[in-house]
Short mmCIF file of C-alpha atoms in Angstrom, two decimals:
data_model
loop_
_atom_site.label_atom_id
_atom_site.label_comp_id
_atom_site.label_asym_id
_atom_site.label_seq_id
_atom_site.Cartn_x
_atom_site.Cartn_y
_atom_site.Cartn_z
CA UNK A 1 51.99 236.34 227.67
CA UNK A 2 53.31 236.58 224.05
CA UNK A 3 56.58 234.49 223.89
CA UNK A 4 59.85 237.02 224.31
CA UNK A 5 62.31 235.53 221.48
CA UNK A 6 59.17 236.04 219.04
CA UNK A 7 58.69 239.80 219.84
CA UNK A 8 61.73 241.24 220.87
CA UNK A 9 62.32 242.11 217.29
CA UNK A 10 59.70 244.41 217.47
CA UNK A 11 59.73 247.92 217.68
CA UNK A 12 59.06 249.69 221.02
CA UNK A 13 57.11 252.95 221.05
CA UNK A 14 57.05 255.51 223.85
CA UNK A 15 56.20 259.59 224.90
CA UNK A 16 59.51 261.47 224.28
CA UNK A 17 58.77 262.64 228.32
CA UNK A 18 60.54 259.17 229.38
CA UNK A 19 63.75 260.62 227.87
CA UNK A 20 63.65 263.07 230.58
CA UNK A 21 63.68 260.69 233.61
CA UNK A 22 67.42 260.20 234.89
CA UNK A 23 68.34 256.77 235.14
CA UNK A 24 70.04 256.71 238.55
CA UNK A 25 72.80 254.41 238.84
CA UNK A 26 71.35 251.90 236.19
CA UNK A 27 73.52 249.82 234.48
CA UNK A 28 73.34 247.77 230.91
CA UNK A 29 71.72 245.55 232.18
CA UNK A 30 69.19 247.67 234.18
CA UNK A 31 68.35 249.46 230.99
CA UNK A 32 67.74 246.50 228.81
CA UNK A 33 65.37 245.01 231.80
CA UNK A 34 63.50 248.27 232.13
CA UNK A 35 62.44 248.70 228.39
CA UNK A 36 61.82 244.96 228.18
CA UNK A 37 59.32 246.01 231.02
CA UNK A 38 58.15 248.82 229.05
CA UNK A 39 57.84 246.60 226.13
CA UNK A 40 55.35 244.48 227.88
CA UNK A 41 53.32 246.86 229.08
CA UNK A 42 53.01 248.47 225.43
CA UNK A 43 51.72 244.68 224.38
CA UNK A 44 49.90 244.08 227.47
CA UNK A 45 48.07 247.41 227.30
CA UNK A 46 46.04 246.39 230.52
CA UNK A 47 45.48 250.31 231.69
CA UNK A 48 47.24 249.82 235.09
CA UNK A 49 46.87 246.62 236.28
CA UNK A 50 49.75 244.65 237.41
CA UNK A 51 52.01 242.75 234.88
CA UNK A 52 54.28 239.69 235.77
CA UNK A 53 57.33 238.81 233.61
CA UNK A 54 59.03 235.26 234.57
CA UNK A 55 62.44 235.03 235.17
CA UNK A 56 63.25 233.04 232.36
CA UNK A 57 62.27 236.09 230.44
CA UNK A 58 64.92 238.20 232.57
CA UNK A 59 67.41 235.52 232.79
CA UNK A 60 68.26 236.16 229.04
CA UNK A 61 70.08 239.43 230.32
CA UNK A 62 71.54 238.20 233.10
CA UNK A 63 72.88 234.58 231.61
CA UNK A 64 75.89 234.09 233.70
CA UNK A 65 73.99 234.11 236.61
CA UNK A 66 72.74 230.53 237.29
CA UNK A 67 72.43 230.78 241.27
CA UNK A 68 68.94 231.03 241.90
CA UNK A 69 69.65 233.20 245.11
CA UNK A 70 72.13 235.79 244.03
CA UNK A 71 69.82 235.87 240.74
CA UNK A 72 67.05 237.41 243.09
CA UNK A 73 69.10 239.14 244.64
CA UNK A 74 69.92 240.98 241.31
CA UNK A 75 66.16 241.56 240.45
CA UNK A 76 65.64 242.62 243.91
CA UNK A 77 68.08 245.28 243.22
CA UNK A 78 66.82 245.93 239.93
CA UNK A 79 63.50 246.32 241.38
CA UNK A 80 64.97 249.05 244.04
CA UNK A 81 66.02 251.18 240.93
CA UNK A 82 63.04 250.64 239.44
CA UNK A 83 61.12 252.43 242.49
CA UNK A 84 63.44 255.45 241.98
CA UNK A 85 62.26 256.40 239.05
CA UNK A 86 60.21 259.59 238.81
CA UNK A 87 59.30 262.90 237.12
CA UNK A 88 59.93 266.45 238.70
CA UNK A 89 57.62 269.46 237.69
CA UNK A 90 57.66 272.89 239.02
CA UNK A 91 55.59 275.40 238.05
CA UNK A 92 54.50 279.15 238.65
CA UNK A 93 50.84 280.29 238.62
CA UNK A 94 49.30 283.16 237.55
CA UNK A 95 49.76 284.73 240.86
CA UNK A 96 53.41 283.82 241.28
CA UNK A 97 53.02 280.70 243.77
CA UNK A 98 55.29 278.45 243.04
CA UNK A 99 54.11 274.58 242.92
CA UNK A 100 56.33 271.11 243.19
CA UNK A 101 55.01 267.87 242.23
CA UNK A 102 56.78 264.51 242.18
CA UNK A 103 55.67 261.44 240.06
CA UNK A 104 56.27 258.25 240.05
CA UNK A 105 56.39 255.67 237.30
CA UNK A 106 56.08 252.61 239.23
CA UNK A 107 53.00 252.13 241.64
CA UNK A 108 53.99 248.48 243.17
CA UNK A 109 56.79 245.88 242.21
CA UNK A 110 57.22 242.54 243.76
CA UNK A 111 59.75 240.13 243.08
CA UNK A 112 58.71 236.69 243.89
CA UNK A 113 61.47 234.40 244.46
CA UNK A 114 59.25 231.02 245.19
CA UNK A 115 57.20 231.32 242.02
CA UNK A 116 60.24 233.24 239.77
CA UNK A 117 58.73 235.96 238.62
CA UNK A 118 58.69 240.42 238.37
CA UNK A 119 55.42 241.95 239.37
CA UNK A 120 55.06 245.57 238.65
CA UNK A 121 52.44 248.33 238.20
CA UNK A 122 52.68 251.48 236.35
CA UNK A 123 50.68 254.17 237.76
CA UNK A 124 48.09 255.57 235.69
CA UNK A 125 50.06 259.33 235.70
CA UNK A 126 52.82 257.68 233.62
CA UNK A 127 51.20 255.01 231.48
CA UNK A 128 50.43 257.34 228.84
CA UNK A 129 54.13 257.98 228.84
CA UNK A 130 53.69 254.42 226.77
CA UNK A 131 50.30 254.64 225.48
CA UNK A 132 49.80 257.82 224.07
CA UNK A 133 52.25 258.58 221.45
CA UNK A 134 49.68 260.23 219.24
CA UNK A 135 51.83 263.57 218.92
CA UNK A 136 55.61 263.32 219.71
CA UNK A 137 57.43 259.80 220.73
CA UNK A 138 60.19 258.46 220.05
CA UNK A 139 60.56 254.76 218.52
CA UNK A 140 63.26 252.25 218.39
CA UNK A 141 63.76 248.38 217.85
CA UNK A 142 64.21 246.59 221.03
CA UNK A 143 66.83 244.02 219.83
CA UNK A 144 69.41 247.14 218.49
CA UNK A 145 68.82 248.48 222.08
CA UNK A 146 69.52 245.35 223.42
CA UNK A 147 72.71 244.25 221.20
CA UNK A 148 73.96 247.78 222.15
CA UNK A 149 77.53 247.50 224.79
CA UNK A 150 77.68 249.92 227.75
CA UNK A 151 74.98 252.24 229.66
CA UNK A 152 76.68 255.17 228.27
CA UNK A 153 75.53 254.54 224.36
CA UNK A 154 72.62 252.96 225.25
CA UNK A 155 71.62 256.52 226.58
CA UNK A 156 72.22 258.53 223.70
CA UNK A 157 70.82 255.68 221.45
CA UNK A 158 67.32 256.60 222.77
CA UNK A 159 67.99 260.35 223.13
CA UNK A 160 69.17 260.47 219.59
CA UNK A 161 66.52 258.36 218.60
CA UNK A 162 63.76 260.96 219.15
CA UNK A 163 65.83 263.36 216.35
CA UNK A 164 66.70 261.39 213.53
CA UNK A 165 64.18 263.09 211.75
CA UNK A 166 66.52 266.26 211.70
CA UNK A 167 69.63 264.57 212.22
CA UNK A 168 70.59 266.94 215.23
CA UNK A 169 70.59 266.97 218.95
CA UNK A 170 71.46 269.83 221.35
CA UNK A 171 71.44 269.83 224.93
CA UNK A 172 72.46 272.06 227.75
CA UNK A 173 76.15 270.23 229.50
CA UNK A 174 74.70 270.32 232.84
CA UNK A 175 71.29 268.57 231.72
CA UNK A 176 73.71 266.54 229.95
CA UNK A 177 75.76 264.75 233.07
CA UNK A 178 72.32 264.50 235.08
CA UNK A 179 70.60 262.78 232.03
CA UNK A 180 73.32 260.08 231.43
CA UNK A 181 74.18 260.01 235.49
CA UNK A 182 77.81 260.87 235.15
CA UNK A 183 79.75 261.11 238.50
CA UNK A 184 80.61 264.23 239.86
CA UNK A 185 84.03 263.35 240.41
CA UNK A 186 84.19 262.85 236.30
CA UNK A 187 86.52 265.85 234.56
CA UNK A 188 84.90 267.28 231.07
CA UNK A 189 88.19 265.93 229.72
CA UNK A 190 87.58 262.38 230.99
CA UNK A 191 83.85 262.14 230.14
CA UNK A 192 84.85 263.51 226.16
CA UNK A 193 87.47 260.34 226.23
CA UNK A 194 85.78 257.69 227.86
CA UNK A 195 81.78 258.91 227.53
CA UNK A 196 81.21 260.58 224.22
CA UNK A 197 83.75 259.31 221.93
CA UNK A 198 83.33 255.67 222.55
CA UNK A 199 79.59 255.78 222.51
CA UNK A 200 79.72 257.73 218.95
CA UNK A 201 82.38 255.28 217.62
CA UNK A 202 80.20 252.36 218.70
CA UNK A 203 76.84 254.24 216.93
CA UNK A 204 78.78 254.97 214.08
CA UNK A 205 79.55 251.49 213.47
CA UNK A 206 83.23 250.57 215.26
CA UNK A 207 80.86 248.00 216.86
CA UNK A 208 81.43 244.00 216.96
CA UNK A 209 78.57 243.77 214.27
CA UNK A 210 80.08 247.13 212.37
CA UNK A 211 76.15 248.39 212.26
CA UNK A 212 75.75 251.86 212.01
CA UNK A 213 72.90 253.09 213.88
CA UNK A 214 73.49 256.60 212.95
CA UNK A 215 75.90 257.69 210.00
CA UNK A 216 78.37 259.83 210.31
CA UNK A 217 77.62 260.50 214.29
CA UNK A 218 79.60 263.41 215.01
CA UNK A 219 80.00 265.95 218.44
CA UNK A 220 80.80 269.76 218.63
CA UNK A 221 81.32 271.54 222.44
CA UNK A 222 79.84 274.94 222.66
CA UNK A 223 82.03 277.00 225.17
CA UNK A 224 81.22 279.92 227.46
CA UNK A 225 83.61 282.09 226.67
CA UNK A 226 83.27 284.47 229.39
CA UNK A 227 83.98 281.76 231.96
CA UNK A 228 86.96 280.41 233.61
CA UNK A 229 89.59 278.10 232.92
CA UNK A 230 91.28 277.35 229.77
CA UNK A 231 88.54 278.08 226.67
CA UNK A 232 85.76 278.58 228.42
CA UNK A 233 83.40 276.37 230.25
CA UNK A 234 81.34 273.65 228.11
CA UNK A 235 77.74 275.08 228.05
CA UNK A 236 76.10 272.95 225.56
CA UNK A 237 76.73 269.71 223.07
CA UNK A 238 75.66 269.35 219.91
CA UNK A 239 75.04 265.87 217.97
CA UNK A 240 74.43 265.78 214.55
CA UNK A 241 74.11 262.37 212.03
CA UNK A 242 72.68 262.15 208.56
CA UNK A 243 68.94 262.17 208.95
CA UNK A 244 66.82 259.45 208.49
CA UNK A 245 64.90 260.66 205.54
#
C-alpha cells in the first residue's frame, strides 16, 4: 500500500452516478473515510478483490480518539453506514412492466480489531462507478475535501464539483433534502440559514484558510407559485459560480 500522507494530495476521480447515492446519516467524518476508501480502490485498481486500510490510515480523521476500543467501535459504525449504501433503478419496458432493482456498493466489510485494520469489497456492479470515467465524472482533490468543515458543504463540494465546467447547478428541492439527508423535521427557512448559506460562505472563501473553492458561489429559490403558503412552495435551487475555464 502506497503511503497516505504521500498521496492524499492527489486528485480523486469518480462516475458522476456516485453523486446520486444518499449518504444516510453520514457525518464529516464518515465522508472523508468513505472517499479515502474510494481513493484506494482508484490506486489499488484490483477489479474486486478485497482491500484493507490500517487504522493508522483512519486514525488521521478520527485523532482525538486514542481508546483503542471506542476507536472500533467508531469504524464498526462507520462500517454499518458503509453497508447502507446503494443505488435504486426503476424502469418500464416496452410492454409497460414495471422493474425494481437495488444495488449495492459494498459486497463485504470487516473490521478487524486484533490486527487494526478496514477490509472491504466493492462489488463488481459499482466499481466502474470508480474505474470508468471515460465519458462523464466528476474530479476533485482529496485534501480540499478533506480540509473542508461540516457534512453539509462537503456535499455540495462534490455535487458542484461535477459543473464547474458551466458554472451552474440546478436541482429539484425535494431531490435536494434526500441528497444532502436533511431531517424532515427541518423548515425551508431553517435549512436556507443554517444549510445553504453557511456552506456557500465557507466555498466562497469565509473559511479558516479564506480559499475559495468556487468564486462568487451564489443561490436563487425557484417557487411554485400556484402552491400554498406564503410565495409559493420551493420547487427547485439553482447554484451558479464563475466557471472554471
Amino acid at each position: 500500500m502506497k503511503n497516505y500522507l504521500s498521496t492524499i494530495k492527489d486528485n480523486i476521480v469518480y462516475h458522476n452516478d456516485m453523486n446520486k447515492f444518499v449518504f444516510k446519516n453520514f457525518n464529516e467524518v464518515d465522508f472523508n473515510l468513505f472517499f479515502t476508501i474510494c481513493f484506494f480502490a482508484k490506486e489499488q485498481r484490483n477489479n474486486g478483490e478485497l482491500i484493507s486500510l490500517s487504522f493508522n490510515v483512519l486514525k488521521r480523521f478520527i485523532p482525538n480518539e486514542r481508546n483503542k476500543k471506542r476507536f472500533y467501535g467508531n469504524i464498526v459504525e462507520f462500517a454499518r453506514k458503509l453497508n447502507s449504501l446503494s443505488t435504486e433503478e426503476y424502469n418500464i419496458d416496452e410492454d409497460g412492466y414495471r422493474k425494481f432493482s437495488i444495488n449495492s456498493f459494498f459486497e463485504q466489510i470487516e473490521v478487524d480489531e486484533k490486527n487494526e485494520i478496514l477490509s472491504f469489497r466493492i462489488s463488481k456492479k459499482s466499481l466502474y462507478l470508480i474505474y470508468e470515467v471515460f465519458q462523464r465524472y466528476t474530479i476533485f482533490d482529496m485534501k480540499d475535501f478533506c480540509e473542508i468543515k461540516g457534512k453539509y458543504t462537503k456535499n455540495l463540494f462534490r455535487l458542484l464539483k461535477q459543473w464547474e465546467g458551466s458554472g451552474k447547478f440546478q436541482i429539484n428541492y425535494e431531490s435536494f433534502l434526500v441528497l444532502f439527508d436533511i431531517p424532515k423535521s427541518y423548515t425551508a427557512f431553517f435549512i436556507e440559514d443554517k444549510v445553504i448559506k453557511p456552506s456557500i460562505d465557507l466555498l466562497n472563501g469565509k473559511n479558516s484558510k479564506n480559499k475559495v473553492y468556487f468564486a462568487n458561489l451564489q443561490y436563487e429559490k425557484i417557487k411554485d407559485k400556484h402552491s400554498k403558503g406564503q410565495g409559493g412552495k420551493i420547487k427547485e435551487l439553482i447554484f451558479t459560480f464563475k466557471p472554471n475555464a
